[in-house]
Coordinates of C-alpha atoms in Angstrom, one line a residue:
M243 CA -46.1 19.1 -33.1
S244 CA -47.0 22.8 -32.3
P245 CA -44.2 25.3 -31.7
S246 CA -45.4 25.8 -28.1
I247 CA -45.2 22.1 -27.3
T248 CA -41.8 21.9 -28.9
A249 CA -40.6 25.0 -26.9
R250 CA -41.9 23.5 -23.6
A251 CA -40.2 20.1 -24.3
G252 CA -37.0 22.0 -25.1
S253 CA -37.3 23.9 -21.8
F254 CA -37.9 20.7 -19.9
I255 CA -34.8 19.1 -21.4
Q256 CA -32.8 22.3 -20.6
V257 CA -33.9 22.1 -17.0
L258 CA -32.8 18.4 -16.8
R259 CA -29.4 19.4 -18.2
R260 CA -29.0 22.1 -15.6
V261 CA -29.9 19.6 -12.8
F262 CA -27.4 17.1 -14.2
R263 CA -24.7 19.7 -14.3
L264 CA -25.3 20.6 -10.7
A265 CA -25.7 17.0 -9.5
A266 CA -23.1 15.1 -11.5
P267 CA -19.9 16.5 -9.9
Y268 CA -20.8 15.0 -6.5
F269 CA -21.4 11.5 -8.0
Q270 CA -18.1 11.8 -9.9
S271 CA -16.1 13.2 -6.9
E272 CA -13.8 11.5 -4.4
E273 CA -17.0 10.3 -2.6
K274 CA -18.5 8.8 -5.8
W275 CA -18.5 5.2 -4.7
R276 CA -20.1 6.0 -1.3
A277 CA -22.6 8.3 -3.0
R278 CA -23.5 5.8 -5.8
T279 CA -23.8 2.9 -3.3
M280 CA -26.2 4.9 -1.1
F281 CA -28.2 6.1 -4.1
A282 CA -28.5 2.5 -5.3
A283 CA -29.6 1.4 -1.8
I284 CA -32.3 4.1 -1.9
V285 CA -33.5 2.9 -5.3
A286 CA -33.6 -0.7 -4.0
L287 CA -35.6 0.4 -1.0
N288 CA -38.1 2.3 -3.1
L289 CA -38.5 -0.8 -5.3
A290 CA -39.1 -2.9 -2.2
Y291 CA -41.6 -0.4 -1.0
V292 CA -43.6 -0.7 -4.3
Y293 CA -43.4 -4.5 -4.0
A294 CA -45.0 -4.1 -0.5
L295 CA -47.8 -2.1 -2.1
V296 CA -48.5 -4.9 -4.5
L297 CA -48.6 -7.4 -1.6
F298 CA -51.0 -5.1 0.2
N299 CA -53.2 -5.0 -2.9
Q300 CA -53.4 -8.8 -3.0
W301 CA -54.1 -8.8 0.7
Y302 CA -57.1 -6.5 0.1
G303 CA -58.7 -9.1 -2.2
R304 CA -58.3 -12.0 0.2
F305 CA -59.3 -10.0 3.3
Y306 CA -62.5 -8.4 1.9
D307 CA -63.5 -11.6 0.2
G308 CA -63.3 -13.3 3.6
L309 CA -65.4 -10.6 5.1
Q310 CA -68.0 -10.9 2.4
N311 CA -68.1 -14.7 2.9
K312 CA -68.0 -14.3 6.7
D313 CA -65.1 -16.7 6.9
V314 CA -63.6 -16.2 10.3
T315 CA -60.5 -18.4 9.5
V316 CA -59.6 -16.3 6.6
F317 CA -60.2 -13.2 8.6
W318 CA -57.7 -14.0 11.4
R319 CA -55.2 -15.5 9.0
E320 CA -55.1 -12.3 7.0
I321 CA -54.8 -10.2 10.1
R322 CA -51.6 -12.1 10.9
V323 CA -50.4 -11.5 7.3
F324 CA -51.2 -7.8 7.7
V325 CA -49.1 -7.5 10.8
V326 CA -46.1 -9.1 9.0
L327 CA -46.7 -6.8 6.0
A328 CA -47.0 -3.8 8.2
F329 CA -43.7 -4.4 10.0
F330 CA -42.0 -5.0 6.7
N331 CA -43.4 -1.7 5.3
I332 CA -42.4 0.2 8.5
A333 CA -38.8 -1.2 8.4
L334 CA -38.6 -0.1 4.7
Q335 CA -39.9 3.4 5.4
V336 CA -37.5 4.0 8.3
L337 CA -34.5 2.6 6.5
K338 CA -35.3 4.6 3.3
F339 CA -35.7 7.8 5.4
Y340 CA -32.4 7.3 7.1
V341 CA -30.3 6.5 4.1
T342 CA -32.0 9.3 2.0
Q343 CA -31.3 11.9 4.7
L344 CA -27.8 10.7 5.1
L345 CA -27.1 11.0 1.4
Q346 CA -28.7 14.4 1.3
L347 CA -26.5 15.5 4.2
R348 CA -23.3 14.3 2.6
W349 CA -24.3 15.7 -0.8
R350 CA -25.1 19.1 0.7
A351 CA -21.8 19.1 2.6
W352 CA -19.8 18.3 -0.5
I353 CA -21.6 20.8 -2.9
T354 CA -21.5 23.6 -0.3
R355 CA -17.8 23.1 0.2
D356 CA -17.2 22.9 -3.5
Y357 CA -19.1 26.2 -4.2
L358 CA -17.5 27.9 -1.2
G359 CA -14.0 26.9 -2.5
R360 CA -14.6 28.1 -6.0
W361 CA -16.4 31.3 -4.8
M362 CA -13.6 32.2 -2.4
A363 CA -10.8 31.2 -4.9
D364 CA -8.8 33.9 -6.7
R365 CA -10.9 36.6 -5.1
T366 CA -13.9 35.6 -7.2
F367 CA -16.3 36.6 -4.3
Y368 CA -14.7 40.2 -4.4
E369 CA -14.9 40.6 -8.2
M370 CA -18.5 39.3 -8.4
E371 CA -19.5 41.9 -5.8
L372 CA -17.7 44.7 -7.7
A373 CA -19.4 43.6 -11.0
R374 CA -22.8 43.4 -9.4
Y375 CA -22.7 46.8 -7.6
A376 CA -21.3 48.5 -10.7
G377 CA -24.0 47.0 -12.9
K378 CA -21.2 45.9 -15.2
D379 CA -23.0 43.1 -17.0
G380 CA -26.4 42.9 -15.4
T381 CA -26.1 39.1 -15.0
T382 CA -24.1 38.8 -11.8
P383 CA -26.3 37.0 -9.3
D384 CA -27.4 38.6 -6.1
N385 CA -27.1 37.3 -2.5
P386 CA -24.5 34.6 -2.9
D387 CA -24.8 33.9 0.8
Q388 CA -28.4 32.8 0.3
R389 CA -27.6 30.7 -2.7
I390 CA -24.9 28.8 -0.8
Q391 CA -26.7 28.5 2.6
E392 CA -30.3 28.0 1.5
D393 CA -30.5 27.1 -2.2
M394 CA -28.1 24.2 -1.9
Q395 CA -30.0 22.7 0.9
L396 CA -33.2 23.1 -1.1
F397 CA -31.7 21.7 -4.3
T398 CA -30.2 18.5 -2.7
S399 CA -33.4 17.8 -0.7
A400 CA -35.8 18.5 -3.5
T401 CA -33.7 16.6 -6.1
M402 CA -33.7 13.5 -3.9
T403 CA -37.4 13.8 -2.9
L404 CA -38.6 14.5 -6.4
S405 CA -36.4 11.9 -8.2
M406 CA -37.3 9.2 -5.8
G407 CA -41.0 10.2 -6.0
L408 CA -40.9 10.0 -9.7
L409 CA -39.1 6.6 -9.6
N410 CA -41.8 5.4 -7.2
A411 CA -44.5 6.7 -9.5
V412 CA -43.1 5.0 -12.6
V413 CA -42.5 1.6 -10.8
T414 CA -45.9 1.8 -9.2
L415 CA -47.5 2.5 -12.5
V416 CA -45.8 -0.4 -14.2
S417 CA -46.7 -2.7 -11.2
F418 CA -50.3 -1.8 -10.9
V419 CA -51.3 -1.2 -14.5
G420 CA -51.2 -5.0 -15.1
I421 CA -53.2 -5.6 -11.9
L422 CA -55.8 -3.0 -12.8
W423 CA -56.0 -4.3 -16.4
G424 CA -56.7 -7.8 -15.2
L425 CA -59.3 -6.7 -12.7
S426 CA -61.0 -4.4 -15.2
G427 CA -62.1 -7.3 -17.4
T428 CA -63.9 -6.4 -20.7
T429 CA -66.3 -3.5 -20.9
E430 CA -69.0 -3.1 -23.6
L431 CA -69.2 0.3 -25.2
S432 CA -72.0 1.2 -27.5
L433 CA -71.4 4.0 -30.1
N434 CA -73.7 4.8 -33.0
G435 CA -75.5 1.5 -32.6
T436 CA -72.2 -0.5 -32.6
T437 CA -71.0 -2.3 -29.6
Y438 CA -67.3 -2.4 -28.9
Q439 CA -65.4 -4.7 -26.4
V440 CA -62.9 -2.5 -24.5
A441 CA -60.3 -4.4 -22.5
G442 CA -58.7 -2.7 -19.5
A443 CA -61.3 0.1 -19.4
M444 CA -60.3 1.2 -15.9
V445 CA -56.7 1.7 -17.1
W446 CA -57.8 3.9 -20.0
L447 CA -60.1 5.9 -17.7
A448 CA -57.3 6.4 -15.2
V449 CA -55.0 7.6 -18.0
A450 CA -57.6 10.0 -19.4
Y451 CA -58.4 11.3 -16.0
C452 CA -54.8 12.1 -15.2
V453 CA -53.9 13.5 -18.6
V454 CA -56.7 16.0 -18.3
G455 CA -55.7 16.8 -14.7
T456 CA -52.0 17.3 -15.7
I457 CA -52.8 19.7 -18.5
I458 CA -55.1 21.8 -16.3
T459 CA -52.5 21.8 -13.4
H460 CA -49.7 23.0 -15.7
Y461 CA -51.9 25.8 -17.1
I462 CA -52.9 26.9 -13.6
G463 CA -49.5 26.5 -11.9
R464 CA -47.1 27.7 -14.6
P465 CA -46.6 31.2 -13.1
L466 CA -45.4 29.6 -9.8
I467 CA -41.9 29.1 -11.2
G468 CA -41.2 32.8 -11.7
L469 CA -43.0 33.8 -8.5
N470 CA -40.8 31.3 -6.4
F471 CA -37.6 32.6 -8.1
R472 CA -38.5 36.2 -7.2
Q473 CA -39.7 35.2 -3.7
Q474 CA -36.3 33.7 -2.8
R475 CA -34.6 36.9 -4.1
F476 CA -36.8 39.2 -2.2
E477 CA -36.4 37.2 1.0
A478 CA -32.6 37.3 0.6
D479 CA -32.6 41.1 0.0
F480 CA -34.7 41.7 3.1
R481 CA -32.4 39.4 5.2
H482 CA -29.3 41.1 3.8
H483 CA -30.5 44.6 4.8
L484 CA -31.4 43.3 8.3
V485 CA -27.8 42.1 8.7
R486 CA -26.5 45.5 7.5
V487 CA -28.6 47.3 10.1
R488 CA -27.2 45.0 12.8
E489 CA -23.6 45.6 11.6
Y490 CA -24.0 49.3 11.4
S491 CA -26.3 49.8 14.3
E492 CA -24.1 52.4 16.1
A493 CA -23.6 54.5 13.0
I494 CA -27.3 54.4 12.2
A495 CA -28.2 55.4 15.8
L496 CA -25.7 58.3 15.8
D497 CA -27.1 59.5 12.5
R498 CA -30.6 59.2 13.8
G499 CA -31.2 57.0 10.7
E500 CA -33.7 54.7 12.3
K501 CA -36.6 56.0 10.3
V502 CA -34.7 55.8 7.0
E503 CA -33.6 52.2 7.7
H504 CA -37.1 51.3 8.9
G505 CA -38.4 52.7 5.6
Q506 CA -35.8 50.7 3.6
L507 CA -36.7 47.5 5.5
D508 CA -40.4 48.2 5.0
L509 CA -39.8 48.7 1.3
R510 CA -37.9 45.3 1.0
F511 CA -40.4 43.5 3.2
G512 CA -43.2 45.0 1.1
S513 CA -41.7 43.3 -1.9
V514 CA -41.6 40.1 0.0
L515 CA -45.3 40.4 1.0
R516 CA -46.5 41.5 -2.5
N517 CA -44.9 38.6 -4.2
Y518 CA -46.0 36.2 -1.5
L519 CA -49.6 37.4 -1.9
Q520 CA -49.3 36.6 -5.7
L521 CA -47.9 33.2 -4.7
I522 CA -50.8 32.6 -2.3
K523 CA -53.4 33.5 -5.0
Q524 CA -51.7 31.3 -7.6
Q525 CA -51.4 28.4 -5.1
K526 CA -55.0 28.9 -4.0
N527 CA -56.1 28.2 -7.6
L528 CA -53.8 25.2 -7.8
V529 CA -54.9 23.8 -4.4
T530 CA -58.6 24.3 -5.4
F531 CA -58.1 22.2 -8.5
T532 CA -55.9 19.5 -7.0
A533 CA -58.3 19.1 -4.0
F534 CA -61.2 18.5 -6.4
F535 CA -59.1 16.3 -8.5
G536 CA -58.0 14.2 -5.5
Q537 CA -61.4 13.9 -3.9
A538 CA -63.0 12.8 -7.2
A539 CA -60.4 10.1 -7.6
V540 CA -61.4 8.5 -4.3
I541 CA -65.0 7.7 -5.4
F542 CA -64.4 7.5 -9.2
P543 CA -63.3 3.8 -9.3
F544 CA -66.3 2.7 -7.1
V545 CA -68.7 4.5 -9.4
V546 CA -67.3 2.9 -12.5
A547 CA -66.9 -0.6 -11.0
A548 CA -70.2 -0.6 -9.1
P549 CA -72.4 -2.1 -11.9
R550 CA -70.1 -5.1 -12.1
F551 CA -70.2 -5.6 -8.4
F552 CA -74.0 -5.3 -8.1
S553 CA -74.4 -7.6 -11.1
G554 CA -72.4 -10.2 -9.2
A555 CA -69.5 -10.2 -11.8
I556 CA -67.0 -9.3 -9.1
Q557 CA -66.9 -9.7 -5.3
L558 CA -66.2 -7.2 -2.6
G559 CA -62.5 -8.2 -2.5
Q560 CA -62.1 -7.5 -6.2
L561 CA -63.9 -4.2 -5.9
M562 CA -61.5 -3.1 -3.2
Q563 CA -58.5 -4.3 -5.3
I564 CA -59.8 -2.3 -8.2
S565 CA -60.2 0.8 -5.9
S566 CA -56.7 0.3 -4.5
A567 CA -55.1 -0.4 -8.0
F568 CA -56.9 2.5 -9.6
G569 CA -55.7 4.7 -6.7
K570 CA -52.1 3.6 -7.2
V571 CA -52.3 4.1 -11.0
Q572 CA -54.0 7.4 -10.6
D573 CA -51.4 8.5 -8.0
S574 CA -48.6 7.6 -10.3
L575 CA -50.0 9.4 -13.3
S576 CA -50.9 12.3 -11.1
W577 CA -47.4 12.7 -9.7
F578 CA -46.9 15.9 -11.7
V579 CA -50.2 17.3 -10.5
D580 CA -49.5 16.5 -6.8
N581 CA -45.9 17.9 -7.0
Y582 CA -46.3 20.9 -9.2
D583 CA -45.7 23.4 -6.5
S584 CA -42.6 21.5 -5.3
V585 CA -41.4 21.2 -8.9
A586 CA -41.8 25.0 -9.3
V587 CA -39.7 25.7 -6.2
W588 CA -37.1 23.2 -7.3
R589 CA -36.9 24.6 -10.8
A590 CA -36.5 28.2 -9.4
T591 CA -33.8 26.9 -7.0
T592 CA -32.0 25.2 -9.9
D593 CA -32.1 28.3 -12.0
R594 CA -30.6 30.4 -9.1
L595 CA -27.8 27.9 -8.5
T596 CA -27.1 27.6 -12.3
S597 CA -26.8 31.3 -12.7
F598 CA -24.5 31.4 -9.6
D599 CA -22.4 28.6 -11.1
D600 CA -22.3 30.4 -14.4
A601 CA -21.0 33.6 -12.8
I602 CA -18.3 31.7 -10.8
R603 CA -17.1 30.0 -14.0
A604 CA -17.2 33.2 -16.0
H605 CA -15.1 35.1 -13.4
A606 CA -12.7 32.2 -13.0
A607 CA -12.2 32.1 -16.8
Q608 CA -11.4 35.8 -17.1
E609 CA -7.8 36.5 -17.9
N610 CA -6.2 39.0 -15.6
A611 CA -4.9 41.9 -17.6
L612 CA -2.7 42.9 -14.7
E613 CA 0.6 41.0 -14.5
R614 CA 1.8 40.9 -10.9
S615 CA 5.0 39.4 -9.7
D616 CA 7.4 39.5 -6.8
A617 CA 10.5 41.7 -6.8
A618 CA 12.9 43.4 -4.4
G619 CA 11.0 46.7 -4.7
L620 CA 7.8 48.2 -6.0
H621 CA 7.7 48.8 -9.7
T622 CA 4.8 49.5 -12.2
D623 CA 5.0 49.5 -15.9
G624 CA 2.1 50.7 -18.1
L625 CA -0.3 50.5 -15.2
S626 CA -3.8 51.7 -16.2
L627 CA -6.8 51.7 -13.9
N628 CA -10.5 51.8 -14.7
L629 CA -13.5 52.1 -12.6
P630 CA -15.9 49.1 -12.7
N631 CA -18.1 51.0 -15.2
G632 CA -15.2 51.4 -17.5
T633 CA -14.3 55.0 -16.7
P634 CA -10.4 55.4 -17.0
L635 CA -8.8 56.7 -13.8
L636 CA -5.1 56.3 -14.6
A637 CA -3.2 55.5 -17.8
N638 CA 0.3 54.0 -18.3
A639 CA 1.7 54.9 -14.8
A640 CA 5.3 54.1 -14.2
L641 CA 6.1 54.1 -10.5
T642 CA 9.1 52.9 -8.5
A643 CA 9.9 52.6 -4.8
K644 CA 12.9 50.8 -3.4
A645 CA 14.0 49.7 0.1
G646 CA 14.5 52.6 2.4
D647 CA 11.8 54.7 0.7
S648 CA 8.7 56.1 2.4
V649 CA 6.1 57.1 -0.1
L650 CA 3.0 59.3 0.6
V651 CA 0.2 59.0 -2.0
Q652 CA -2.0 62.0 -2.1
G653 CA -4.8 63.4 -4.2
P654 CA -8.4 64.6 -4.2
S655 CA -11.1 62.3 -3.0
G656 CA -12.2 59.9 -5.7
S657 CA -8.9 60.2 -7.6
G658 CA -8.1 56.5 -7.2
K659 CA -5.6 56.4 -4.4
S660 CA -7.2 53.4 -2.8
T661 CA -7.8 51.8 -6.3
L662 CA -4.0 52.2 -6.9
F663 CA -3.4 50.3 -3.7
R664 CA -5.8 47.5 -4.8
A665 CA -3.8 47.3 -8.0
F666 CA -0.5 47.0 -6.0
A667 CA -2.2 44.2 -4.1
G668 CA -3.3 42.5 -7.3
I669 CA -7.0 42.4 -6.4
W670 CA -8.3 45.1 -8.7
P671 CA -9.8 43.3 -11.8
F672 CA -10.2 46.5 -13.8
A673 CA -6.4 47.1 -14.1
R674 CA -3.9 46.3 -16.8
G675 CA -0.2 46.6 -17.0
R676 CA 2.6 45.2 -14.9
V677 CA 3.1 45.4 -11.2
Q678 CA 6.1 44.1 -9.2
V679 CA 5.7 44.0 -5.4
P680 CA 8.0 42.5 -2.7
A681 CA 6.7 39.2 -1.4
D682 CA 7.1 40.2 2.2
A683 CA 4.4 43.0 2.1
M684 CA 1.4 43.7 4.1
F685 CA -1.6 45.8 2.9
V686 CA -3.6 47.6 5.6
P687 CA -7.0 49.0 4.6
Q688 CA -8.7 52.0 6.2
R689 CA -11.5 49.8 7.5
P690 CA -9.9 46.6 8.6
Y691 CA -11.8 43.3 8.9
M692 CA -12.4 42.2 12.5
P693 CA -13.5 38.6 12.9
D694 CA -15.8 37.7 15.8
G695 CA -14.3 35.5 18.5
P696 CA -11.2 35.6 20.8
L697 CA -9.2 38.8 20.6
R698 CA -6.0 36.8 19.9
V699 CA -7.7 35.5 16.7
A700 CA -8.6 39.0 15.6
L701 CA -5.1 40.2 16.3
A702 CA -3.3 37.4 14.4
Y703 CA -5.9 37.4 11.5
P704 CA -5.6 35.8 8.9
E705 CA -2.8 33.7 10.4
D706 CA -3.2 31.1 13.1
A707 CA -3.0 32.7 16.5
A708 CA -1.1 29.7 17.8
K709 CA 1.8 30.9 15.7
Y710 CA 2.4 33.7 18.3
D711 CA 2.9 33.4 22.1
D712 CA 1.0 35.6 24.6
E713 CA 4.0 37.9 25.1
Q714 CA 4.3 38.7 21.4
L715 CA 0.5 39.4 21.2
R716 CA 0.6 41.6 24.3
R717 CA 3.6 43.5 23.1
A718 CA 2.0 44.2 19.8
L719 CA -1.2 45.6 21.5
K720 CA 0.9 47.8 23.8
D721 CA 3.0 49.1 21.0
A722 CA -0.2 49.9 19.1
L723 CA -1.5 52.0 22.1
L724 CA -4.0 49.3 23.2
P725 CA -2.5 48.4 26.6
E726 CA -6.0 47.9 28.1
F727 CA -6.5 44.9 25.9
A728 CA -3.2 43.2 26.6
N729 CA -4.8 41.0 29.3
R730 CA -8.0 40.2 27.3
L731 CA -6.5 37.9 24.6
D732 CA -9.1 35.2 25.3
D733 CA -12.1 37.5 25.5
S734 CA -14.6 36.7 22.7
D735 CA -16.7 39.5 21.2
A736 CA -18.0 41.1 18.0
W737 CA -15.0 43.3 17.7
S738 CA -16.2 45.3 14.7
Q739 CA -19.0 46.5 16.9
K740 CA -17.2 46.5 20.3
L741 CA -14.3 48.6 19.2
S742 CA -14.4 52.2 18.1
G743 CA -13.1 53.2 14.7
G744 CA -9.8 54.4 16.2
E745 CA -9.4 51.2 18.3
Q746 CA -10.0 49.1 15.1
Q747 CA -7.3 51.0 13.3
R748 CA -4.9 50.6 16.2
L749 CA -5.7 46.9 16.3
A750 CA -4.9 46.7 12.5
I751 CA -1.6 48.5 13.2
A752 CA -1.0 46.0 16.0
R753 CA -1.3 43.2 13.4
V754 CA 1.5 44.9 11.4
L755 CA 3.7 45.3 14.5
L756 CA 3.1 41.7 15.4
K757 CA 4.0 40.2 11.9
K758 CA 6.8 42.7 11.1
P759 CA 6.6 42.7 7.3
R760 CA 9.4 44.4 5.4
W761 CA 7.0 46.4 3.3
V762 CA 3.8 48.1 4.5
F763 CA 1.1 49.5 2.3
A764 CA -1.2 51.6 4.5
D765 CA -4.4 53.1 3.2
E766 CA -5.7 55.9 5.5
I767 CA -4.8 53.8 8.6
S768 CA -4.8 56.8 10.9
S769 CA -7.9 58.6 9.8
A770 CA -9.7 57.9 13.0
L771 CA -6.7 58.6 15.3
D772 CA -5.8 61.7 17.2
A773 CA -2.6 63.6 16.2
P774 CA -0.4 62.3 19.1
A775 CA -1.4 58.6 18.5
E776 CA -1.0 59.1 14.7
R777 CA 2.5 60.4 15.2
T778 CA 3.5 57.7 17.6
L779 CA 2.3 54.9 15.5
Y780 CA 3.8 56.2 12.3
Q781 CA 7.0 56.6 14.1
R782 CA 6.9 52.9 15.2
L783 CA 6.0 51.7 11.7
S784 CA 8.8 53.7 10.2
E785 CA 11.3 52.3 12.6
M786 CA 10.0 48.8 11.9
V787 CA 10.4 48.9 8.1
R788 CA 13.8 50.6 8.4
A789 CA 15.0 47.9 10.7
G790 CA 13.8 45.3 8.3
G791 CA 15.3 47.0 5.2
G792 CA 11.9 47.6 3.7
A793 CA 9.7 50.6 2.8
M794 CA 6.3 52.1 3.5
V795 CA 3.8 53.4 1.1
S796 CA 0.9 55.3 2.6
V797 CA -2.3 57.0 1.6
A798 CA -3.2 59.9 3.9
H799 CA -4.8 63.4 3.8
R800 CA -3.3 64.9 6.9
A801 CA -0.2 67.0 6.3
A802 CA 1.5 65.8 9.5
V803 CA 1.9 62.3 8.0
G804 CA 4.2 63.7 5.4
E805 CA 6.9 64.0 8.1
F806 CA 7.4 60.3 7.9
H807 CA 7.8 60.0 4.1
N808 CA 10.6 61.0 1.7
Q809 CA 8.5 60.9 -1.5
R810 CA 5.1 62.1 -2.6
W811 CA 3.1 60.6 -5.4
T812 CA 0.3 63.1 -6.1
L813 CA -2.7 62.2 -8.3
V814 CA -3.5 65.4 -10.2
P815 CA -6.3 65.9 -12.7
E816 CA -5.5 65.5 -16.4
A817 CA -6.4 68.1 -19.0
E818 CA -9.7 67.6 -20.7
G819 CA -9.5 65.2 -23.5
A820 CA -6.8 63.1 -22.0
T821 CA -7.0 59.3 -22.0
A822 CA -7.5 59.2 -18.2
R823 CA -8.8 61.4 -15.5
Y824 CA -5.6 61.6 -13.4
R825 CA -1.9 61.2 -13.7
V826 CA 0.7 60.6 -11.0
E827 CA 3.3 63.3 -10.2
V828 CA 6.4 62.1 -8.3
V829 CA 8.2 64.6 -6.1
A830 CA 10.6 64.3 -3.2
A831 CA 9.5 65.4 0.2
P832 CA 11.0 68.6 1.7
A833 CA 14.4 68.1 3.2
G834 CA 14.2 67.6 6.9
S835 CA 11.3 65.1 6.9
A836 CA 11.6 62.4 9.5
A837 CA 11.9 59.7 6.9
A838 CA 14.4 61.4 4.7

């Protein structure tokens, strides 16, 4: 066996293993008996459908013989038989469609929830995005949204369609080869003056015809697998940028960035079109061949069987049976030819889902070098921070804050202040060391997440809004200087677009005032606020944490914020040649600060 054939066989087996890895969990899940029962029912219905085809083939012989003999009794009897067979076939088709679609729906629901659960677990979604944008390993898959929403639907649908189609092809082949062999009789073949008796000649011709067609189809269509893989990626990239333009529409409009974004969208759409044009050209070649292949198959059995018919060896009914049986055998053997494009899309989808599954498993298996635990105060021991590309930011930092403290973290832009907060929260995957943080702590980012929907949901996020009564929600909004929203709790909107930057920050502070955590970690939470609002809100946050016996740790650039803190942790550049770019200097705030 040649190396190329061996490699292709190995590649095919590898694809099947990937499919099994993706498909098996559902059929071994808590729904396994329902899933297996439905799958068995679909197999049974497909077998019954092939049996119906055999009955139709037998009907062709009786019906056309009756026509040739001009037997009116046989004609009307077979019409009645046809009606029964037709209703039987229709019932099978409808039932098969319904059960197949129902299984696909349940399978898609299960696999989507499974991937969503694993992708969202332990902040895997966040770490995968960090790794991808940092180019950390070059293997982190792009567009997980597209893989979950579209690829899983394509995979479940194509797997059911192709597997049942292949089953039909195999069973049909087994059922009709015997029929075609019996109808073929014995054909004389003369070669170099010697006459050979060839049994089942129509079967051998059908096999030869389809083997040649399959080889040519694979040669023509092989590039489709890679083209379909790239097409899905380019489509997802284009869709992702469209969503970003919608989300940042106001900022783009204020920056007069329409031309730039239009150019970026054109660039991405250009990739979609260029790859799709290559797909069209490749599919044109494939369609051209398969069309010729299919049309020739219609007349081929008549041409081969015509001499026996005109010699009187067979009747019209047998000729029609030969045509029908040859068509079924040829259809079965040509399954690969007819489904090559679908197989290419299915394989590309399988590759995308497998790489996504590999990435989820890899991130889930990573050991966290950062040890994080609960404690009465904030304490770090040997805390080291790296950027995603491996650049060391901070090395062996030892920091402590206790109840009653108010710490202001300062430093130049890019020094790692926000990264330090991420390490406190335990979400930074490129950190090592030990961090102890109070359990009753709340982390507030500079750009808070605002879910769409009722305002009360956005205010209570991520907790259930039903946990708080209307008076508590209104009080939090008023205390956060958003009194105009106090009577709009049930208004639904896209709040990330509806609210200004300052209003979003005030709503984030309203969440803190609503939930009243003992410890607050605030990352530039007043950067979009005016000075009076900033002073008022910091005063209220300070009073809240003092009343709860907690502390506040803030990142801020404005000097006025220092009034509410009694310690400063300043990130200062290290000397050249040091193990990290920055170190933390801990100093007390000047006496007389509000928080002192």
